[in-house]
Coordinates of C-alpha atoms and ligand atoms in Angstrom, one line a residue:
X1 CA -2.1 -4.7 40.2
X2 CA -2.5 -1.0 41.5
X3 CA 1.0 -0.9 42.9
X4 CA 2.3 -0.8 39.3
X5 CA 0.2 1.9 38.4
X6 CA 2.3 5.1 37.1
X7 CA -0.5 7.5 37.4
X8 CA -3.6 8.1 39.7
X9 CA -4.8 11.7 40.6
X10 CA -8.3 12.1 41.9
X11 CA -9.9 15.4 41.9
X12 CA -13.4 14.4 42.6
X13 CA -14.9 12.2 44.6
X14 CA -16.5 9.1 43.0
X15 CA -19.5 8.6 45.1
X16 CA -20.6 12.2 45.1
X17 CA -19.8 12.6 41.2
X18 CA -21.8 9.2 40.4
X19 CA -24.6 10.5 42.9
X20 CA -25.0 13.7 41.4
X21 CA -25.0 12.2 37.7
X22 CA -27.9 9.4 39.4
X23 CA -29.9 12.5 40.4
X24 CA -29.8 14.1 37.1
X25 CA -30.8 11.2 35.1
X26 CA -33.7 10.7 37.5
X27 CA -34.9 14.3 37.1
X28 CA -34.9 13.7 33.1
X29 CA -36.2 10.3 33.1
X30 CA -39.3 11.6 35.3
X31 CA -40.1 14.1 32.4
X32 CA -39.3 11.7 29.7
X33 CA -41.5 11.8 26.8
X34 CA -41.9 8.3 25.5
X35 CA -43.3 8.8 22.0
X36 CA -40.0 7.4 20.5
X37 CA -38.4 6.0 23.4
X38 CA -37.5 2.3 22.3
X39 CA -39.1 -0.9 23.7
X40 CA -36.4 -3.3 22.5
X41 CA -33.3 -1.2 22.3
X42 CA -30.8 -0.3 25.1
X43 CA -30.9 3.6 25.7
X44 CA -30.4 5.6 28.5
X45 CA -33.4 6.5 30.7
X46 CA -32.4 10.1 30.4
X47 CA -29.5 12.2 29.0
X48 CA -27.2 11.5 25.9
X49 CA -25.7 8.1 25.0
X50 CA -23.3 7.5 22.4
X51 CA -20.8 4.5 21.7
X52 CA -21.2 0.8 23.2
X53 CA -18.3 0.3 26.0
X54 CA -17.1 -2.4 28.0
X55 CA -19.2 -5.3 26.4
X56 CA -18.8 -8.7 28.2
X57 CA -20.2 -12.0 29.8
X58 CA -19.0 -12.1 33.4
X59 CA -20.1 -14.2 36.2
X60 CA -23.4 -15.2 34.7
X61 CA -24.5 -11.7 33.2
X62 CA -24.2 -10.0 29.9
X63 CA -23.0 -6.4 30.4
X64 CA -23.2 -3.2 28.4
X65 CA -21.9 0.1 29.3
X66 CA -21.8 3.2 27.2
X67 CA -20.7 6.3 26.8
X68 CA -23.4 8.5 28.6
X69 CA -23.9 12.5 29.5
X70 CA -26.5 12.5 32.2
X71 CA -26.8 16.2 32.6
X72 CA -28.6 17.1 29.2
X73 CA -29.9 15.3 26.1
X74 CA -26.7 16.3 24.0
X75 CA -23.2 15.3 24.3
X76 CA -21.2 16.4 27.0
X77 CA -18.5 15.2 30.0
X78 CA -18.8 11.6 29.4
X79 CA -19.7 8.9 32.2
X80 CA -20.3 5.4 31.8
X81 CA -24.0 3.9 31.9
X82 CA -24.5 0.3 32.6
X83 CA -27.3 -2.2 31.8
X84 CA -27.3 -5.9 32.4
X85 CA -28.9 -9.2 31.8
X86 CA -29.0 -12.6 32.4
X87 CA -30.2 -13.9 29.2
X88 CA -29.8 -11.0 26.4
X89 CA -33.5 -10.9 26.1
X90 CA -34.5 -8.9 29.3
X91 CA -31.9 -5.9 30.6
X92 CA -31.9 -4.5 34.2
X93 CA -30.6 -0.7 34.5
X94 CA -27.5 -0.7 36.4
X95 CA -26.3 2.5 38.6
X96 CA -24.0 4.8 36.4
X97 CA -20.5 3.0 36.5
X98 CA -17.9 5.7 35.9
X99 CA -17.8 9.4 36.2
X100 CA -14.8 12.0 35.5
X101 CA -13.1 12.1 38.6
X102 CA -9.3 12.0 37.8
X103 CA -7.0 14.6 36.8
X104 CA -6.4 12.4 33.5
X105 CA -10.2 12.1 32.5
X106 CA -10.9 15.5 33.9
X107 CA -13.2 16.1 30.7
X108 CA -14.8 12.6 30.2
X109 CA -14.3 9.0 30.5
X110 CA -14.2 7.9 26.9
X111 CA -15.0 4.9 25.1
X112 CA -13.2 1.6 25.9
X113 CA -13.6 -2.0 26.4
X114 CA -13.4 -5.2 28.9
X115 CA -11.4 -8.0 29.1
X116 CA -11.4 -10.9 32.2
X117 CA -7.6 -10.7 33.7
X118 CA -5.6 -14.2 34.2
X119 CA -7.0 -14.1 37.7
X120 CA -10.7 -13.9 36.5
X121 CA -10.9 -10.2 37.2
X122 CA -13.2 -8.1 34.9
X123 CA -10.9 -5.2 33.9
X124 CA -11.6 -2.6 31.9
X125 CA -9.6 -0.2 29.2
X126 CA -10.8 3.3 28.3
X127 CA -9.6 6.9 27.4
X128 CA -9.3 9.6 29.9
X129 CA -10.0 12.7 28.0
X130 CA -8.8 16.5 28.5
X131 CA -9.2 19.5 26.4
X132 CA -5.7 20.6 25.7
X133 CA -6.1 24.0 26.7
X134 CA -8.2 23.0 29.9
X135 CA -11.4 24.1 28.8
X136 CA -12.8 23.7 25.3
X137 CA -12.0 21.8 22.0
X138 CA -10.6 24.6 20.1
X139 CA -6.9 23.6 20.9
X140 CA -7.5 20.3 20.4
X141 CA -7.5 17.1 22.9
X142 CA -5.2 15.2 25.3
X143 CA -6.2 11.8 25.7
X144 CA -4.7 8.9 27.5
X145 CA -5.3 5.2 28.0
X146 CA -6.7 4.3 31.5
X147 CA -7.4 1.1 33.6
X148 CA -10.3 -0.1 36.1
X149 CA -11.6 -3.4 37.4
X150 CA -15.0 -4.5 38.5
X151 CA -15.1 -4.9 42.3
X152 CA -18.3 -6.9 42.5
X153 CA -19.8 -9.9 40.6
X154 CA -22.5 -7.6 39.3
X155 CA -19.6 -5.6 37.6
X156 CA -21.6 -2.7 39.3
X157 CA -18.6 -1.0 41.1
X158 CA -15.8 0.1 39.1
X159 CA -12.2 0.5 40.7
X160 CA -10.1 3.2 38.8
X161 CA -6.4 2.3 38.5
X162 CA -5.3 5.0 36.7
X163 CA -3.4 5.6 33.5
X164 CA -1.7 3.0 31.4
X165 CA -0.6 4.8 28.4
X166 CA 0.5 8.3 28.1
X167 CA -0.2 10.2 24.8
X168 CA 3.0 11.0 23.0
X169 CA 1.9 14.3 22.5
X170 CA 4.5 15.4 19.6
X171 CA 4.0 12.4 17.5
X172 CA -0.2 12.8 17.7
X173 CA -2.4 15.1 16.2
X174 CA -4.5 15.0 19.6
X175 CA -6.8 12.3 19.1
X176 CA -5.4 9.1 20.8
X177 CA -8.1 7.0 21.8
X178 CA -10.7 4.0 22.6
X179 CA -8.5 1.1 23.7
X180 CA -9.7 -2.6 22.5
X181 CA -7.8 -5.4 24.1
X182 CA -7.4 -9.2 23.7
X183 CA -5.2 -12.2 24.6
X184 CA -3.6 -14.5 22.1
X185 CA -1.3 -17.1 23.2
X186 CA 0.6 -15.7 26.3
X187 CA 0.4 -12.1 25.1
X188 CA -2.2 -9.3 25.8
X189 CA -2.6 -6.9 22.9
X190 CA -4.1 -3.5 23.0
X191 CA -4.9 -1.2 20.0
X192 CA -6.4 2.0 19.7
X193 CA -7.3 5.0 17.1
X194 CA -4.8 7.7 16.3
X195 CA -4.5 10.7 14.3
X196 CA -0.9 10.9 13.6
X197 CA 1.2 14.3 13.5
X198 CA 0.5 14.5 9.9
X199 CA -3.3 13.8 10.4
X200 CA -3.6 10.3 9.0
X201 CA -5.9 8.0 10.7
X202 CA -3.9 5.2 12.2
X203 CA -4.4 2.2 14.5
X204 CA -1.4 1.5 17.3
X205 CA -0.8 -2.1 18.4
X206 CA 0.8 -2.7 22.0
X207 CA 1.6 -5.8 23.8
X208 CA 2.0 -6.7 27.6
X209 CA 2.3 -9.4 29.8
X210 CA 0.2 -8.1 32.6
X211 CA -2.2 -5.5 31.5
X212 CA -0.5 -2.6 33.2
X213 CA 2.8 -2.0 31.3
X214 CA 2.4 -1.8 27.6
X215 CA 5.0 -1.8 24.9
X216 CA 4.2 -0.1 21.6
X217 CA 4.7 -2.8 19.1
X218 CA 3.7 -0.9 15.6
X219 CA 1.2 0.8 13.5
X220 CA -1.1 -1.8 12.8
X221 CA -3.0 0.3 10.1
X222 CA -2.9 3.2 8.5
X223 CA -6.1 4.4 6.1
X224 CA -5.2 4.9 2.8
X225 CA -7.3 7.9 2.0
X226 CA -5.1 10.9 3.2
X227 CA -8.9 12.8 4.3
X228 CA -9.5 10.4 6.8
X229 CA -7.7 11.9 9.9
X230 CA -8.9 9.6 12.7
X231 CA -10.1 6.0 13.2
X232 CA -12.2 5.9 16.3
X233 CA -13.1 2.9 18.0
X234 CA -11.0 0.3 16.6
X235 CA -11.8 -3.5 16.8
X236 CA -9.7 -6.5 15.9
X237 CA -10.7 -10.4 16.1
X238 CA -10.5 -13.7 14.3
X239 CA -13.4 -15.3 12.8
X240 CA -13.2 -19.0 11.7
X241 CA -15.3 -20.1 8.6
X242 CA -17.1 -23.4 8.3
X243 CA -13.8 -25.2 6.8
X244 CA -11.6 -23.9 9.7
X245 CA -9.8 -21.3 8.2
X246 CA -9.2 -17.8 10.1
X247 CA -10.0 -14.5 8.8
X248 CA -9.0 -11.2 10.9
X249 CA -11.5 -8.6 11.0
X250 CA -10.3 -5.1 11.3
X251 CA -12.8 -2.5 12.2
X252 CA -12.7 1.1 12.6
X253 CA -14.9 4.4 12.5
X254 CA -13.4 6.7 10.2
X255 CA -13.6 10.3 10.6
X256 CA -13.2 12.2 7.6
X257 CA -14.2 9.6 5.0
X258 CA -16.4 11.7 2.2
X259 CA -19.4 10.4 0.3
X260 CA -19.3 8.7 -2.8
X261 CA -22.4 7.3 -4.4
X262 CA -23.9 5.5 -2.1
X263 CA -21.1 4.8 0.3
X264 CA -20.1 7.1 3.2
X265 CA -23.3 9.2 3.4
X266 CA -23.0 9.8 6.9
X267 CA -20.9 12.2 8.6
X268 CA -18.4 9.6 10.1
X269 CA -18.8 6.0 8.7
X270 CA -18.0 2.6 10.4
X271 CA -16.9 -0.3 8.4
X272 CA -14.4 -3.1 8.4
X273 CA -11.4 -4.8 6.2
X274 CA -11.1 -8.8 6.0
X275 CA -7.5 -10.0 6.0
X276 CA -4.8 -12.0 7.7
X277 CA -2.8 -11.1 10.6
X278 CA 0.1 -13.0 12.9
X279 CA 1.5 -11.7 16.2
X280 CA 4.5 -9.7 15.5
X281 CA 3.4 -8.8 11.6
X282 CA 1.3 -6.2 10.1
X283 CA -2.3 -6.8 9.3
X284 CA -2.6 -7.7 5.3
X285 CA -6.3 -6.9 4.2
X286 CA -7.6 -9.4 1.5
X287 CA -10.8 -7.7 0.6
X288 CA -12.2 -4.4 -0.1
X289 CA -13.4 -2.1 2.6
X290 CA -17.3 -2.5 3.8
X291 CA -19.6 -0.6 5.5
X292 CA -21.1 -2.3 8.4
X293 CA -24.5 -0.8 8.0
X294 CA -26.1 1.3 5.3
X295 CA -28.4 3.2 7.3
X296 CA -28.5 6.8 8.4
X297 CA -27.6 5.8 11.8
X298 CA -24.7 3.8 12.5
X299 CA -21.6 4.3 14.0
X300 CA -18.9 3.3 16.8
X301 CA -19.6 -0.6 17.1
X302 CA -18.0 -2.6 19.5
X303 CA -17.8 -6.4 19.6
X304 CA -16.9 -9.1 21.9
X305 CA -16.2 -12.8 22.0
X306 CA -19.1 -14.4 24.0
X307 CA -17.9 -17.6 26.1
X308 CA -20.1 -19.9 23.5
X309 CA -17.7 -18.3 21.0
X310 CA -20.0 -16.0 19.0
X311 CA -18.6 -12.8 18.0
X312 CA -21.3 -10.2 19.1
X313 CA -21.5 -6.7 18.2
X314 CA -23.5 -3.4 19.4
X315 CA -23.5 -0.4 17.2
X316 CA -24.4 3.0 18.3
X317 CA -27.1 4.6 16.3
X318 CA -25.6 8.0 15.9
X319 CA -28.2 11.0 15.1
X320 CA -25.5 13.0 13.6
X321 CA -27.4 15.5 11.5
X322 CA -29.7 17.8 13.3
X323 CA -33.1 18.4 13.9
X324 CA -32.6 15.6 16.6
X325 CA -36.1 15.6 17.9
X326 CA -35.6 13.2 20.6
X327 CA -33.4 15.6 22.3
X328 CA -36.8 17.6 22.9
X329 CA -38.0 14.6 25.2
X330 CA -35.1 14.3 27.5
X331 CA -33.2 11.4 26.0
X332 CA -31.2 11.0 23.0
X333 CA -29.5 7.8 21.5
X334 CA -30.0 4.1 21.1
X335 CA -28.0 1.0 20.4
X336 CA -28.7 -1.2 17.8
X337 CA -29.9 -4.7 18.3
X338 CA -26.9 -7.3 19.3
X339 CA -25.6 -8.8 16.0
X340 CA -23.7 -12.0 16.0
X341 CA -20.7 -11.6 13.0
X342 CA -19.8 -14.8 11.1
X343 CA -17.8 -15.5 8.0
X344 CA -18.0 -17.8 5.4
X345 CA -15.4 -19.5 3.2
X346 CA -15.1 -16.3 0.7
X347 CA -14.2 -14.1 3.4
X348 CA -17.6 -12.6 3.2
X349 CA -18.7 -11.4 6.7
X350 CA -22.2 -11.3 7.8
X351 CA -24.2 -9.7 10.8
X352 CA -27.8 -10.8 12.0
X353 CA -29.6 -10.5 15.3
X354 CA -28.5 -12.8 18.0
X355 CA -30.7 -15.7 18.1
X356 CA -32.2 -14.6 21.6
X357 CA -33.9 -11.6 19.6
X358 CA -36.5 -14.1 18.5
X359 CA -37.6 -14.9 22.3
X360 CA -38.8 -11.5 22.0
X361 CA -41.6 -12.4 19.7
X362 CA -45.1 -12.6 21.3
X363 CA -46.8 -13.9 18.3
X364 CA -46.3 -15.3 14.7
X365 CA -48.8 -13.9 12.3
X366 CA -48.3 -15.6 8.9
X367 CA -50.0 -13.9 6.0
X368 CA -48.7 -16.4 3.3
X369 CA -48.1 -15.3 -0.5
X370 CA -49.5 -11.8 -1.2
X371 CA -49.8 -10.2 -5.0
X372 CA -50.0 -6.5 -5.0
X373 CA -51.8 -4.7 -8.3
X374 CA -49.9 -1.8 -9.6
X375 CA -49.8 1.0 -7.3
X376 CA -51.5 -1.1 -4.3
X377 CA -51.3 -0.3 -0.8
X378 CA -52.4 -3.0 1.8
X379 CA -52.2 -2.3 5.5
X380 CA -50.6 -5.4 7.0
X381 CA -50.5 -3.8 10.8
X382 CA -52.9 -1.1 12.3
X383 CA -51.0 0.0 14.9
X384 CA -47.5 -1.1 15.0
X385 CA -45.4 0.0 18.4
X386 CA -42.7 -2.6 18.5
X387 CA -42.6 -5.3 15.8
X388 CA -40.5 -7.7 13.4
X389 CA -41.3 -8.4 9.9
X390 CA -39.9 -11.1 8.2
X391 CA -40.5 -10.6 4.5
X392 CA -39.5 -12.7 1.2
X393 CA -40.0 -10.6 -2.0
X394 CA -40.4 -12.5 -5.4
X395 CA -38.2 -10.2 -7.4
X396 CA -38.1 -12.5 -10.4
X397 CA -41.8 -12.3 -10.7
X398 CA -42.6 -8.4 -9.6
X399 CA -42.5 -5.5 -12.1
X400 CA -42.7 -2.6 -9.4
X401 CA -40.0 -0.1 -9.4
X402 CA -40.4 -0.1 -5.5
X403 CA -41.9 -2.9 -3.5
X404 CA -41.8 -2.8 0.2
X405 CA -43.2 -1.4 3.4
X406 CA -44.4 2.1 4.6
X407 CA -43.8 2.2 8.5
X408 CA -44.8 4.8 10.9
X409 CA -47.4 5.5 8.9
X410 CA -49.7 8.2 10.4
X411 CA -53.0 9.6 9.6
X412 CA -51.5 12.7 8.7
X413 CA -49.5 11.2 5.5
X414 CA -46.0 11.0 7.1
X415 CA -44.1 7.5 6.8
X416 CA -40.8 5.9 6.3
X417 CA -40.2 3.9 3.3
X418 CA -38.3 0.5 3.7
X419 CA -38.5 -1.1 0.0
X420 CA -36.4 -2.7 -2.6
X421 CA -35.6 -0.5 -5.5
X422 CA -35.6 -2.2 -8.9
X423 CA -33.8 0.4 -10.6
X424 CA -30.9 0.8 -8.5
X425 CA -31.1 -3.1 -7.4
X426 CA -30.9 -1.7 -3.7
X427 CA -32.8 -1.8 -0.4
X428 CA -33.7 1.8 0.6
X429 CA -34.8 3.5 3.7
X430 CA -36.4 6.9 2.5
X431 CA -37.2 9.2 5.0
X432 CA -38.4 11.9 2.6
X433 CA -42.1 11.8 4.1
X434 CA -40.5 11.4 7.5
X435 CA -42.7 13.2 10.4
X436 CA -39.8 14.3 12.0
X437 CA -36.0 14.5 12.2
X438 CA -33.2 14.4 9.7
X439 CA -34.5 13.4 5.9
X440 CA -32.7 11.7 3.0
X441 CA -32.3 8.0 1.9
X442 CA -30.0 5.5 2.1
X443 CA -29.4 2.6 -0.1
X444 CA -27.6 -0.9 0.7
X445 CA -26.6 -3.1 -2.3
X446 CA -28.5 -6.6 -2.9
X447 CA -25.9 -9.2 -3.9
X448 CA -26.3 -9.7 -7.7
X449 CA -26.0 -13.6 -8.0
X450 CA -29.2 -15.0 -9.4
X451 CA -30.1 -16.9 -6.2
X452 CA -30.4 -13.8 -4.7
X453 CA -31.9 -11.6 -7.0
X454 CA -34.9 -14.0 -7.6
X455 CA -35.8 -13.6 -3.9
X456 CA -35.1 -10.9 -1.3
X457 CA -35.5 -11.8 2.2
X458 CA -35.8 -8.8 4.8
X459 CA -36.1 -9.0 8.3
X460 CA -37.3 -5.4 9.5
X461 CA -37.3 -4.1 13.0
X462 CA -39.6 -1.2 13.7
X463 CA -39.3 0.1 17.1
X464 CA -41.2 3.4 18.6
X465 CA -38.5 5.8 17.0
X466 CA -36.3 3.7 14.6
X467 CA -36.0 1.0 12.0
X468 CA -33.3 -1.7 11.5
X469 CA -33.2 -3.9 8.4
X470 CA -31.1 -7.1 7.7
X471 CA -31.0 -8.1 4.1
X472 CA -30.7 -11.7 2.9
X473 CA -29.7 -13.2 6.0
X474 CA -27.2 -10.7 7.0
X475 CA -25.3 -10.0 3.9
X476 CA -26.1 -6.1 4.5
X477 CA -27.5 -4.4 7.4
X478 CA -29.2 -0.4 7.8
X479 CA -30.3 1.0 10.7
X480 CA -32.1 4.6 10.8
X481 CA -34.0 6.5 13.2
X482 CA -37.7 7.2 12.0
X483 CA -39.7 9.3 14.4
X484 CA -43.5 9.0 13.5
X485 CA -46.5 11.8 14.1
X486 CA -48.8 11.2 16.9
X487 CA -51.6 8.5 16.3
X488 CA -51.7 5.0 15.2
X489 CA -48.4 4.0 13.3
X490 CA -49.6 1.4 10.4
X491 CA -47.2 -0.6 8.5
X492 CA -48.4 -0.6 4.9
X493 CA -47.0 -3.2 2.2
X494 CA -46.8 -1.4 -1.0
X495 CA -45.7 -1.8 -4.6
X496 CA -44.9 1.3 -6.9
X497 CA -45.3 1.5 -10.6
X498 CA -45.8 -2.2 -11.4
X499 CA -46.9 -5.4 -9.6
X500 CA -45.2 -7.2 -6.8
X501 CA -45.0 -10.7 -5.5
X502 CA -44.2 -11.3 -1.8
X503 CA -43.7 -15.0 -1.5
X504 CA -44.1 -14.8 2.5
X505 CA -44.8 -12.5 5.3
X506 CA -44.3 -13.1 9.2
X507 CA -45.4 -10.5 11.7
X508 CA -44.2 -10.7 15.4
X509 CA -45.4 -8.2 17.7
X510 CA -42.3 -7.9 20.3
X511 CA -42.2 -7.4 23.8
X512 CA -40.0 -4.9 25.6
X513 CA -36.7 -5.9 26.9
X514 CA -37.5 -3.9 30.3
X515 CA -35.7 -0.8 30.1
X516 CA -38.5 1.5 29.1
X517 CA -40.5 1.1 32.4
X518 CA -38.4 3.0 35.7
X519 CA -36.5 0.3 37.6
X520 CA -34.8 1.1 40.7
X521 CA -31.1 1.5 39.7
X522 CA -28.7 -1.4 40.9
X523 CA -32.0 -4.3 41.8
X524 CA -30.5 -7.4 41.9
Ligands
FRU601 C1 -17.0 7.9 19.0 C2 -16.3 8.9 20.0 C3 -15.1 8.1 20.4 C4 -15.0 8.6 22.0 C5 -16.3 8.7 22.7 C6 -16.5 10.1 23.3 O1 -18.3 8.3 18.9 O2 -15.8 10.0 19.6 O3 -14.2 8.4 19.9 O4 -14.3 8.2 22.8 O5 -17.3 8.9 21.2 O6 -18.0 10.3 23.7

């Protein structure tokens, strides 16, 4: 494969660059403050992370790589961090997989994906990033698509093979990144995000027979909002409904989308369109744009097709708005739980935690049906570090304006609110009383069909510094950081200005996925 690579210019020694990065992470993790460090979400042991990258199942293990800046808890020259797992339940920390060592990626190995080639080799497609003026972002970026492959069964060592798609810089407003590759029939397809010369967010499509030589096929999609100037981390895959009908899901993380009502409240926002597509044709959206997640902190998701056919997606819990207090603790950023994406016969997409997550449960404490008086508070859990709460709210028999949970509730009066708000008919995560970090609230819609309005099903995952909520079996999801004060973190059931009927509550304490304690890198 390497014979055909047009461009490969090393400027640093890989081993030296990787070992310098490892040393820095080790120093950061030795000093790390764990008050908010996740117990059941993937994070780096030190430094900054963003997007999930290179997701795959290879030779018996699940692999998650991620954008990593190993030298501080802020964004900087990107590396690829790596964790792996035999069961998607317990994870192993692996050595840093890539550092920027080629001329074409001088300022960072940016996001990308994985595919298993026709010979069974695990292959990676990623973006080589350089600042256009050679030193900072003031004159834009110069980005190209790169190739690498795993050289060992544990996908620990990645061999870089060089540039495969150069940037036609005159046709592009400098953003040109995040390749995603898949095979259909005998042809390989690659898409990546582009800001066009006239600053429109686009997704470009290429084809190849050998994963090395790529032919531009077409602009697969252009965002219809002229304010959206870049579509980061595009993803594109078919999903089958129960009747055997195929829907294509086109995902992107839009830069420049403006907030409107409850929509697009974050700096940048990730969502999808469901439609139809045939090779050799354009993508036709059939449904309206939807957000993947309504929380404060969700961006740059990537998915992959597991060998058992599941489409599994991870997002990055993006801390876009300062203050970002975990940065004081030597680390910054975590991924969401892995989510299985499914579609029904109407083309409605759902995202739910993969089934494996139930195996993190240590116990099942059943509370039965509970009625709350007007303004009642009832402590459900005295001190919750890592818990899942399954809760059915009988909305038809509740008069409360808000009914739900105060999580991360501490003696100083701080808490984060996760509740159904009857006035707006939405589930809210409200951080107005959260101890640290950015505030504000987010609100996810609850489907209006009567069957759903009568009863609202919530699955709420509380980790040490975050909350993730799945509504009505994955019709909507929400992910937000929540940084509690010191001391006991209670979970309190509450009803506000009215009574509430909770038909059932199950509490599960969750065990750690194994990344919070230091493991020697590369343990097998
Ligand atoms: C999205 C993103 C990608 C890019 C990477 C750089 O969060 O900006 O477009 O490849 O992060 O870290």
